[in-house]
């Protein structure tokens, strides 16, 4: 038991938690933006898996982690473009198209991987971490929090950027209005469809980046179905966070910690099925919902297409 | 006045003009459904072509293996049984405006409950009684599992998309925990539950390998369809689905109806799991999660929540998945192509419906 709480173990656990949390954070922040603007983005898992695939391919072909991340963002945005055209512009059912995109791109990436690499899974070189001076020398937390790839710090900084945009900018107000009272936004002369399209494209970019991180940094390779429900966790995070980016960060870290705990306990030789630990975050959320049971504060027009003049 | 209008209605339908109109509407409906499927097959075919696979050979192989060969047909019909139960469960919920996305969790817990109880019961009581009791236990477990999202939705207004998604992750893990820790078969080295003897499983139909679960599945989905369209209970559920606020004004007890919908929906999903175990698998292995519910959701949408249409789409899914599994082995196209195909069909159909809707609007109401 002493082993369990050793400094090394704790450090590794927290490091793993951050690594596992980053894709969830990016997906959650992305989904949050869509939902704010009134689009329930069930297709986020599809955006993540395609981002993971294009991101891996980009990094593999170009030997550059950053080009890989860009390719991942582009992949995610390609999927969200379909969502924009079908759901935002033409108002098709968001749940139908979302599930369609998720299934389709899970299958497509598995298919493309098969035809390209057959049964081999080429690895990428390990991602170069950036140590933050002074802070990274702190015991336990230093190595765990301040010795990651640059993209991790950017992802965390994005939380502050998002919070600023939502609270202090016109764009933030527009996004909020597009989700709560699209007709009112329209009256003020702002294009509702364009606002929502912007939100969904950002979602695609973030989800794609999250997928690329998962493949390139988290795993170092691409396997079919690698996202394994991360996108759905992103939806859960977005819905629980009530529009606050900071809550997405906290939630993503808690989920990440549980995921890291699963691996860490296995390494430490503790004999509990991983499934028990995997249940912890979901159980925690359900307990919270039962205990507080507050009405969820989702945007009024969430999931409803906007058509000018329609009532 | 109402009697008059009803008889006028009936006259119109009986009159030759009305009949041909009805026929034309039905034909258009068929075209609207089959057309997009053909278009989707063509698009997916182009994708195959781009990957260097002859689409015609692939499709003919899928059809031959999934639909025309005797063993393929039997496998396809057997696969349909749990899918039909899931479709029935989803139709109840979706028509009532409740997005139960937790079908896979309910399915797995039902399956584990059946796998744990059936072999034990079969030791003590006749096989038919063991099957029946196991089936009831599985249903009850799934219903109880759905109580949490149901009560939260009914009395606290907590969005059921979150809760059912959470519960499905929890359910899949819990099913694994139960298999690995509680119901583990000590006689084998692989983590799985005790296996129900083949002789004790659901009987097969006539001289085939088709599980009689198919018959139950068909009964379930037709019963659900009739309940939703022909009974006052179904009407109430549809009102709740169309407009919960109006339903309250109409004096309906929306919370109770919400819990009832969850119970029905989850119960049917649990039955699907029980049926797959009692009729086909015989046990539950650890980490087994076929993800049927997630693939059935698109089928239910494609069928526009209509039970009879759902039978056709579930049949199509079975043919594609059984045929696709064979084709995958034979032609080197991964099984995942089926997913792509289903997704393309779904999206094309949604677009077709949109265009149709636009046309009707343009034609003037």
XYZ file of C-alpha atoms in Angstrom:
676
model
C 0.000 0.000 0.000
C 2.951 2.302 0.693
C 3.924 1.873 -2.945
C 0.593 3.213 -3.992
C 1.180 6.604 -2.515
C 4.804 6.992 -3.384
C 5.852 10.234 -5.004
C 6.686 8.493 -8.248
C 3.317 6.831 -8.411
C 1.430 10.027 -7.718
C 3.496 11.895 -10.268
C 2.875 9.302 -12.951
C -0.799 9.217 -12.090
C -1.245 12.970 -12.393
C 0.815 13.063 -15.598
C -1.419 10.357 -17.066
C -4.507 12.231 -15.900
C -3.474 15.361 -17.798
C -2.700 13.356 -20.928
C -6.059 11.619 -20.779
C -7.906 14.835 -19.983
C -6.684 16.937 -22.929
C -8.787 15.258 -25.665
C -11.838 15.364 -23.397
C -11.191 19.028 -22.638
C -10.939 19.948 -26.316
C -14.018 17.923 -27.244
C -15.948 19.343 -24.287
C -15.019 22.952 -25.093
C -15.997 22.389 -28.717
C -19.314 20.793 -27.877
C -19.993 23.595 -25.422
C -19.675 26.161 -28.181
C -22.051 24.276 -30.491
C -24.583 23.874 -27.732
C -24.355 27.520 -26.756
C -25.222 28.414 -30.330
C -28.146 25.980 -30.321
C -26.689 23.021 -32.191
C -26.701 19.673 -30.403
C -23.604 18.136 -31.909
C -23.960 14.361 -31.560
C -21.516 14.006 -34.466
C -18.568 15.121 -32.332
C -17.291 11.559 -31.996
C -17.133 11.417 -35.792
C -15.218 14.707 -35.877
C -12.767 13.382 -33.288
C -12.133 10.070 -35.003
C -11.586 11.735 -38.381
C -9.315 14.294 -36.728
C -7.392 11.459 -35.089
C -6.973 9.785 -38.469
C -5.996 12.862 -40.510
C -3.885 14.139 -37.621
C -1.968 10.886 -37.395
C -1.570 10.700 -41.165
C -0.374 14.317 -41.314
C 2.222 13.757 -38.618
C 3.260 10.392 -40.078
C 3.729 11.700 -43.613
C 5.274 15.060 -42.751
C 7.283 13.996 -39.692
C 5.980 17.103 -37.990
C 3.771 16.999 -34.932
C 2.444 20.480 -35.648
C 1.453 19.711 -39.217
C -0.273 16.675 -37.738
C -2.281 18.849 -35.376
C -3.209 21.167 -38.250
C -4.280 18.179 -40.323
C -6.350 16.942 -37.390
C -8.113 20.282 -37.112
C -8.746 20.279 -40.843
C -10.161 16.757 -40.637
C -12.515 17.700 -37.830
C -13.612 20.800 -39.722
C -14.306 18.751 -42.849
C -16.808 16.678 -40.871
C -18.320 19.736 -39.234
C -18.760 21.307 -42.673
C -21.180 18.477 -43.514
C -23.005 19.213 -40.272
C -23.109 22.930 -41.091
C -24.551 22.364 -44.550
C -27.122 19.759 -43.550
C -28.163 20.849 -40.062
C -27.414 24.555 -39.786
C -28.131 25.679 -43.333
C -30.871 23.226 -44.282
C -32.206 22.376 -40.823
C -32.076 18.576 -40.988
C -32.524 16.667 -37.723
C -29.361 17.135 -35.670
C -29.583 13.799 -33.854
C -30.017 11.815 -37.100
C -27.158 13.531 -38.905
C -24.980 13.470 -35.785
C -25.328 9.722 -35.316
C -24.878 9.260 -39.064
C -21.618 11.210 -39.048
C -20.322 9.339 -36.012
C -21.053 5.896 -37.447
C -19.911 6.862 -40.913
C -16.564 8.301 -39.944
C -15.825 5.518 -37.453
C -16.331 3.092 -40.309
C -14.561 5.221 -42.906
C -11.400 5.723 -40.846
C -11.237 2.000 -40.044
C -11.646 1.317 -43.763
C -9.023 3.831 -44.864
C -6.574 2.592 -42.242
C -7.086 -0.962 -43.435
C -6.426 -0.136 -47.072
C -3.405 1.978 -46.216
C -1.627 0.064 -43.474
C -3.408 -3.293 -43.551
C -2.787 -4.800 -40.125
C 0.270 -2.756 -39.172
C 0.157 0.156 -36.782
C 3.139 2.423 -37.430
C 4.252 4.481 -34.449
C 5.127 8.159 -34.314
C 8.215 9.366 -32.470
C 7.430 10.470 -28.908
C 6.150 14.033 -28.609
C 8.747 16.525 -27.350
C 7.642 17.939 -24.005
C 8.196 21.558 -23.066
C 9.273 22.022 -19.444
C 8.173 25.229 -17.857
C 11.159 26.585 -15.948
C 10.950 26.720 -12.130
C 7.415 25.288 -11.997
C 8.492 21.985 -13.497
C 11.010 21.563 -10.687
C 8.296 21.419 -8.042
C 8.012 17.990 -6.417
C 5.277 15.667 -7.781
C 3.138 18.319 -9.464
C 6.055 19.816 -11.380
C 6.665 16.880 -13.668
C 2.973 16.041 -13.749
C 1.600 19.415 -14.803
C 4.452 21.421 -16.267
C 6.271 18.989 -18.513
C 3.907 18.428 -21.421
C 3.747 19.083 -25.130
C 3.127 22.754 -25.885
C -0.344 21.931 -27.186
C -1.433 20.967 -23.660
C -0.727 24.464 -22.321
C -2.498 25.946 -25.318
C -5.532 23.763 -24.632
C -5.662 24.936 -21.017
C -5.173 28.563 -22.081
C -8.112 28.090 -24.429
C -10.357 27.750 -21.363
C -9.579 31.341 -20.427
C -9.962 32.496 -24.024
C -13.376 30.839 -24.289
C -14.513 32.296 -20.970
C -13.418 35.747 -22.150
C -15.197 35.364 -25.475
C -18.437 34.210 -23.855
C -18.493 36.900 -21.165
C -16.848 39.939 -22.626
C -17.313 39.996 -26.374
C -20.064 40.688 -28.864
C -19.341 37.319 -30.451
C -20.073 35.645 -27.121
C -23.412 37.411 -26.863
C -24.249 36.493 -30.435
C -23.474 32.831 -29.789
C -25.622 32.853 -26.671
C -28.491 34.516 -28.517
C -28.221 32.054 -31.414
C -28.928 29.309 -28.887
C -31.507 31.031 -26.720
C -33.464 33.377 -28.968
C -32.336 33.041 -32.570
C -35.209 35.175 -33.819
C -34.115 38.069 -31.612
C -30.587 37.783 -32.930
C -31.940 37.852 -36.464
C -33.865 41.042 -35.741
C -30.665 42.796 -34.679
C -29.267 42.100 -38.127
C -26.888 39.312 -37.173
C -26.958 36.271 -39.392
C -28.080 33.340 -37.223
C -26.999 30.686 -39.706
C -23.535 32.230 -40.015
C -23.177 32.475 -36.234
C -24.139 28.854 -35.768
C -21.970 27.764 -38.685
C -19.013 29.504 -37.081
C -19.670 27.713 -33.783
C -19.932 24.312 -35.429
C -16.753 24.853 -37.452
C -14.869 25.787 -34.269
C -16.289 22.656 -32.649
C -14.982 20.573 -35.532
C -11.538 22.143 -35.283
C -11.340 21.530 -31.521
C -12.706 18.000 -31.703
C -10.338 17.215 -34.573
C -7.432 18.595 -32.576
C -8.530 16.507 -29.597
C -8.583 13.415 -31.777
C -5.163 14.246 -33.214
C -3.792 14.688 -29.676
C -5.253 11.340 -28.662
C -3.557 9.573 -31.570
C -0.308 11.521 -31.871
C 0.613 12.302 -28.261
C -1.586 10.036 -26.142
C -1.097 6.799 -28.059
C 1.571 7.631 -30.645
C -0.334 5.619 -33.238
C -3.742 5.300 -34.873
C -5.977 2.310 -34.335
C -9.543 2.149 -35.629
C -12.153 3.283 -33.073
C -9.364 4.843 -30.991
C -11.648 7.606 -29.672
C -13.767 4.951 -27.942
C -16.538 7.248 -26.741
C -14.387 10.316 -25.937
C -16.723 12.407 -28.066
C -19.709 11.236 -26.055
C -17.827 12.128 -22.886
C -17.344 15.563 -24.442
C -21.127 15.873 -24.830
C -21.599 14.886 -21.209
C -18.979 17.419 -20.072
C -20.575 20.181 -22.116
C -24.019 19.466 -20.757
C -22.817 19.303 -17.167
C -20.781 22.489 -17.376
C -23.762 24.796 -17.949
C -21.886 26.921 -20.423
C -18.828 27.564 -18.249
C -15.479 26.642 -19.825
C -13.781 26.282 -16.414
C -16.188 23.512 -15.462
C -15.284 21.655 -18.634
C -11.641 21.797 -17.525
C -12.439 20.507 -14.043
C -14.707 17.785 -15.384
C -12.178 16.715 -18.007
C -9.485 16.442 -15.320
C -11.702 14.307 -13.075
C -12.498 11.974 -15.973
C -8.831 11.963 -16.945
C -7.815 11.087 -13.397
C -10.164 8.114 -13.362
C -8.863 6.920 -16.725
C -5.268 7.283 -15.515
C -6.116 5.500 -12.271
C -7.250 2.503 -14.295
C -3.860 2.114 -15.947
C -1.883 3.090 -12.851
C -3.553 0.540 -10.589
C -2.929 -2.159 -13.158
C 0.738 -1.236 -13.289
C 0.840 -1.229 -9.485
C -0.569 -4.730 -9.574
C -3.790 -3.974 -7.720
C -6.263 -6.645 -8.597
C -9.500 -4.803 -9.299
C -11.098 -5.118 -12.716
C -10.489 -1.900 -14.623
C -14.219 -1.704 -15.186
C -14.804 -0.860 -11.539
C -12.558 2.183 -11.758
C -13.948 3.185 -15.132
C -17.344 3.469 -13.491
C -16.187 6.060 -10.945
C -16.539 9.262 -12.999
C -19.947 8.316 -14.367
C -21.088 7.246 -10.940
C -19.883 10.536 -9.493
C -21.835 12.516 -12.069
C -24.979 10.471 -11.571
C -24.733 10.942 -7.798
C -24.365 14.668 -8.352
C -27.395 14.741 -10.603
C -29.455 12.751 -8.104
C -28.314 14.815 -5.137
C -28.756 18.242 -6.641
C -31.094 17.403 -9.464
C -31.193 20.970 -10.615
C -32.913 21.660 -13.852
C -30.373 21.618 -16.615
C -29.925 25.046 -18.092
C -29.638 24.187 -21.737
C -30.204 26.852 -24.388
C -33.870 27.227 -25.245
C -33.443 26.619 -28.958
C -30.991 23.700 -28.588
C -31.537 21.168 -31.343
C -34.010 23.315 -33.248
C -33.099 24.515 -36.724
C -33.586 28.189 -37.374
C -35.563 29.353 -40.328
C -36.253 33.004 -40.820
C -39.921 33.854 -40.511
C -40.937 30.391 -39.309
C -42.563 30.169 -35.929
C -71.436 16.079 -38.037
C -68.579 13.842 -37.118
C -70.341 10.734 -38.379
C -70.957 12.502 -41.665
C -67.361 13.488 -42.106
C -66.193 10.010 -41.217
C -68.464 8.423 -43.797
C -67.425 11.003 -46.367
C -63.870 10.112 -45.587
C -64.583 6.469 -46.032
C -66.431 7.079 -49.303
C -63.484 8.950 -50.659
C -61.179 6.108 -49.795
C -63.490 3.544 -51.362
C -64.100 5.559 -54.511
C -61.913 4.585 -57.458
C -60.297 8.030 -57.586
C -59.493 7.948 -53.888
C -58.113 4.442 -54.218
C -55.678 5.348 -56.940
C -54.684 8.396 -54.961
C -53.967 6.211 -51.954
C -52.006 3.870 -54.204
C -50.056 6.780 -55.634
C -49.263 8.046 -52.138
C -48.090 4.600 -51.087
C -46.042 4.280 -54.267
C -44.469 7.649 -53.640
C -43.698 6.643 -50.079
C -42.002 3.490 -51.358
C -40.053 5.451 -53.948
C -39.028 7.967 -51.301
C -37.630 5.133 -49.221
C -36.121 2.869 -51.865
C -34.758 5.676 -54.021
C -32.413 7.089 -51.386
C -31.226 3.588 -50.476
C -30.265 3.010 -54.111
C -28.526 6.386 -54.287
C -26.660 5.582 -51.063
C -25.585 2.196 -52.438
C -24.276 3.980 -55.519
C -22.299 6.514 -53.447
C -20.865 3.762 -51.240
C -20.085 1.827 -54.420
C -18.029 4.753 -55.695
C -16.129 4.695 -52.420
C -15.398 0.989 -52.869
C -14.281 1.689 -56.421
C -11.917 4.371 -55.136
C -10.450 1.830 -52.727
C -9.906 -0.575 -55.595
C -12.740 -2.998 -54.829
C -15.294 -4.010 -57.464
C -18.541 -2.724 -55.899
C -20.807 -4.973 -57.981
C -18.934 -8.061 -56.884
C -19.023 -6.858 -53.286
C -22.739 -6.120 -53.300
C -23.642 -9.334 -55.067
C -21.577 -11.226 -52.532
C -23.296 -9.468 -49.629
C -26.728 -10.178 -51.086
C -25.848 -13.771 -51.868
C -24.369 -14.445 -48.425
C -26.852 -12.429 -46.427
C -30.018 -13.079 -48.353
C -29.793 -15.941 -50.845
C -27.673 -18.715 -49.373
C -29.645 -20.972 -47.013
C -27.260 -20.626 -44.078
C -26.939 -16.891 -44.664
C -30.686 -16.341 -44.607
C -30.978 -18.271 -41.369
C -28.213 -16.230 -39.766
C -29.779 -13.009 -41.010
C -33.177 -13.899 -39.578
C -31.607 -14.938 -36.276
C -29.699 -11.659 -36.056
C -32.944 -9.767 -36.612
C -34.494 -10.960 -33.341
C -32.608 -8.777 -30.828
C -32.504 -5.890 -33.290
C -36.299 -5.942 -33.578
C -36.693 -5.747 -29.803
C -34.268 -2.832 -29.666
C -36.099 -1.082 -32.497
C -39.397 -1.580 -30.655
C -37.902 -0.126 -27.487
C -36.493 2.874 -29.296
C -39.733 3.552 -31.185
C -41.696 3.769 -27.931
C -39.246 6.278 -26.495
C -38.637 8.383 -29.606
C -42.333 8.670 -30.431
C -42.908 9.924 -26.915
C -40.154 12.493 -27.443
C -37.742 10.843 -25.027
C -34.229 10.327 -26.346
C -33.243 7.050 -24.754
C -29.655 6.740 -25.963
C -28.906 4.159 -23.265
C -30.115 1.118 -25.183
C -26.742 -0.596 -25.195
C -26.420 -0.467 -21.395
C -29.936 -1.814 -20.953
C -29.228 -4.506 -23.551
C -26.018 -5.647 -21.833
C -27.490 -5.750 -18.326
C -30.472 -7.702 -19.623
C -28.071 -10.092 -21.326
C -25.997 -10.580 -18.162
C -29.107 -11.080 -16.016
C -30.365 -13.737 -18.417
C -26.948 -15.389 -18.688
C -26.585 -15.517 -14.912
C -30.033 -16.866 -14.149
C -30.846 -19.236 -17.025
C -28.158 -21.944 -16.504
C -28.811 -21.900 -12.759
C -32.571 -22.189 -13.217
C -32.177 -24.885 -15.868
C -30.605 -27.105 -13.207
C -33.721 -26.944 -11.088
C -36.777 -26.438 -13.268
C -37.852 -27.467 -16.770
C -36.081 -25.607 -19.578
C -39.150 -23.671 -20.714
C -39.736 -22.350 -17.219
C -36.057 -21.446 -16.849
C -36.183 -19.482 -20.109
C -39.357 -17.700 -19.117
C -38.112 -16.717 -15.664
C -34.711 -15.639 -17.027
C -36.489 -13.531 -19.619
C -38.620 -11.848 -16.957
C -35.594 -11.237 -14.706
C -33.661 -9.668 -17.581
C -36.575 -7.382 -18.383
C -36.969 -6.382 -14.752
C -33.258 -5.605 -14.398
C -33.338 -3.348 -17.456
C -36.474 -1.590 -16.207
C -34.948 -0.969 -12.780
C -31.776 0.300 -14.461
C -33.837 2.879 -16.362
C -35.535 4.176 -13.222
C -32.706 6.603 -12.448
C -32.867 8.560 -15.734
C -36.663 8.149 -15.744
C -37.202 9.657 -12.309
C -34.633 12.392 -12.922
C -36.364 13.314 -16.168
C -39.889 13.047 -14.806
C -39.492 14.895 -11.536
C -36.356 17.035 -11.923
C -36.351 17.764 -15.626
C -32.787 16.506 -16.021
C -31.996 16.044 -19.702
C -32.249 12.342 -20.499
C -29.622 12.482 -23.246
C -26.929 13.066 -20.590
C -28.284 10.589 -18.081
C -28.908 7.751 -20.527
C -25.485 8.223 -22.124
C -23.900 8.082 -18.652
C -25.976 5.085 -17.684
C -24.947 3.258 -20.841
C -21.242 3.718 -20.032
C -21.974 2.643 -16.460
C -24.067 -0.293 -17.615
C -21.385 -1.598 -19.952
C -18.805 -1.447 -17.135
C -21.200 -2.942 -14.607
C -21.996 -5.799 -16.982
C -18.257 -6.504 -17.227
C -17.804 -6.332 -13.472
C -20.679 -8.759 -12.972
C -19.246 -11.178 -15.523
C -15.724 -11.008 -14.119
C -16.459 -10.994 -10.398
C -19.911 -12.332 -9.633
C -21.152 -14.662 -12.340
C -17.797 -15.990 -13.521
C -17.866 -19.578 -14.698
C -15.139 -21.264 -12.626
C -14.979 -24.126 -15.094
C -13.366 -22.081 -17.868
C -10.245 -19.953 -18.067
C -11.817 -17.257 -20.249
C -13.834 -14.736 -18.272
C -17.428 -15.557 -19.133
C -20.655 -16.652 -17.466
C -21.841 -20.242 -17.297
C -23.039 -21.457 -20.667
C -26.644 -22.439 -21.200
C -26.735 -25.908 -22.762
C -27.770 -25.836 -26.406
C -30.669 -28.168 -25.626
C -32.026 -25.692 -23.083
C -31.900 -22.641 -25.362
C -34.850 -21.102 -27.154
C -36.208 -23.616 -29.654
C -35.304 -23.191 -33.281
C -37.929 -22.716 -35.929
C -38.864 -25.926 -37.742
C -35.802 -27.606 -39.215
C -33.714 -24.472 -39.488
C -31.111 -22.769 -37.343
C -33.326 -19.683 -37.058
C -33.962 -18.814 -33.425
C -37.619 -18.598 -32.450
C -36.659 -15.243 -30.975
C -37.467 -13.865 -34.428
C -41.148 -14.578 -33.846
C -41.074 -12.797 -30.472
C -39.238 -9.879 -32.031
C -41.860 -9.526 -34.759
C -44.660 -9.746 -32.208
C -42.961 -7.114 -30.058
C -42.496 -4.573 -32.797
C -46.001 -5.018 -34.242
C -47.468 -4.774 -30.756
C -45.538 -1.574 -30.103
C -46.622 -0.123 -33.436
C -50.275 -0.888 -32.762
C -50.002 0.398 -29.215
C -48.565 3.704 -30.363
C -50.976 4.199 -33.274
C -54.222 2.532 -32.167
C -54.572 2.838 -28.417
C -55.426 5.813 -26.245
C -52.296 5.096 -24.187
C -50.206 5.427 -27.336
C -52.015 8.633 -28.251
C -51.211 10.062 -24.840
C -47.558 9.183 -25.254
C -47.489 10.834 -28.665
C -49.051 13.992 -27.245
C -46.361 14.090 -24.573
C -43.790 13.644 -27.327
C -45.253 16.345 -29.559
C -45.700 18.965 -26.850
C -45.218 18.222 -23.149
C -46.703 21.556 -22.127
C -49.866 20.943 -24.108
C -50.002 17.478 -22.569
C -50.065 18.994 -19.081
C -52.877 21.310 -20.163
C -54.753 18.332 -21.541
C -54.665 16.913 -18.022
C -52.149 14.163 -18.671
C -49.896 13.035 -15.844
C -46.684 13.687 -17.729
C -44.234 12.441 -15.030
C -45.996 9.069 -14.705
C -46.176 8.705 -18.495
C -42.464 9.564 -18.745
C -41.550 6.838 -16.266
C -43.818 4.408 -18.128
C -42.104 5.202 -21.428
C -38.680 4.628 -19.911
C -39.810 1.338 -18.381
C -41.278 0.101 -21.669
C -38.303 1.223 -23.715
C -35.670 -0.178 -21.364
C -37.649 -3.358 -20.789
C -37.719 -4.052 -24.528
C -33.971 -3.345 -24.769
C -33.379 -5.736 -21.859
C -35.503 -8.373 -23.619
C -33.271 -7.953 -26.670
C -30.253 -8.822 -24.540
C -31.997 -11.787 -22.945
C -33.068 -13.065 -26.342
C -29.584 -12.865 -27.798
C -28.195 -14.835 -24.837
C -31.009 -17.372 -24.485
C -31.349 -17.977 -28.193
C -27.935 -17.498 -29.739
C -24.905 -16.788 -27.517
C -25.666 -19.070 -24.553
C -23.411 -16.984 -22.299
C -21.915 -13.522 -21.918
C -18.187 -13.101 -22.340
C -16.332 -10.281 -20.616
C -15.950 -7.127 -22.734
C -18.718 -8.267 -25.075
C -20.582 -5.252 -26.430
C -21.966 -5.589 -29.936
C -23.243 -1.981 -29.869
C -26.504 -3.040 -31.520
C -28.562 -0.206 -30.060
C -26.395 2.520 -31.535
C -26.717 1.023 -35.018
C -30.440 0.431 -34.608
C -31.069 4.114 -33.766
C -30.452 5.154 -37.404
C -32.733 2.348 -38.619
C -35.535 3.620 -36.410
C -35.070 7.119 -37.792
C -34.976 5.790 -41.353
C -38.288 4.033 -40.657
C -39.695 7.347 -39.414
C -40.614 5.581 -36.146
C -42.988 3.295 -38.051
C -42.891 -0.277 -36.731
C -43.529 -2.016 -40.051
C -40.960 0.055 -41.883
C -38.563 -0.655 -39.003
C -38.909 -4.393 -39.680
C -37.750 -3.779 -43.245
C -34.821 -1.605 -42.187
C -33.757 -3.987 -39.434
C -33.871 -6.736 -42.066
C -31.674 -4.630 -44.334
C -29.224 -4.049 -41.465
C -29.115 -7.791 -40.748
C -28.453 -8.633 -44.384
C -25.729 -6.003 -44.560
C -24.053 -7.084 -41.339
C -24.222 -10.857 -41.928
C -23.373 -10.476 -45.632
C -20.756 -7.878 -44.788
C -19.097 -10.233 -42.288
C -18.742 -12.905 -44.972
C -17.664 -10.434 -47.620
C -15.090 -9.035 -45.213
C -13.496 -12.464 -44.868
C -13.694 -13.199 -48.565
C -12.918 -9.905 -50.320
C -10.648 -8.129 -47.863
C -13.087 -5.287 -47.244
C -13.284 -4.642 -43.491
C -16.616 -5.244 -41.862
C -16.660 -1.562 -40.933
C -17.808 -0.780 -44.457
C -21.304 -1.705 -43.231
C -21.146 1.270 -40.854
C -20.207 3.597 -43.695
C -23.051 2.235 -45.802
C -25.600 2.681 -43.009
C -24.387 6.231 -42.414
C -24.640 7.160 -46.097
C -28.145 5.677 -46.316
C -29.146 7.644 -43.237
C -27.846 10.958 -44.520
C -29.211 10.542 -48.041
C -32.607 9.617 -46.644
C -32.632 12.637 -44.361
C -31.837 14.828 -47.375
C -34.563 13.188 -49.462
C -37.089 13.809 -46.730
C -36.025 17.435 -46.555
C -36.457 17.875 -50.317
C -39.860 16.204 -50.167
C -40.878 18.501 -47.329
C -39.781 21.531 -49.353
C -41.752 20.378 -52.376
C -44.919 19.982 -50.346
C -44.419 23.439 -48.934
C -43.757 24.973 -52.348
C -46.858 23.260 -53.745
C -48.864 25.342 -51.298
C -50.461 24.058 -48.152
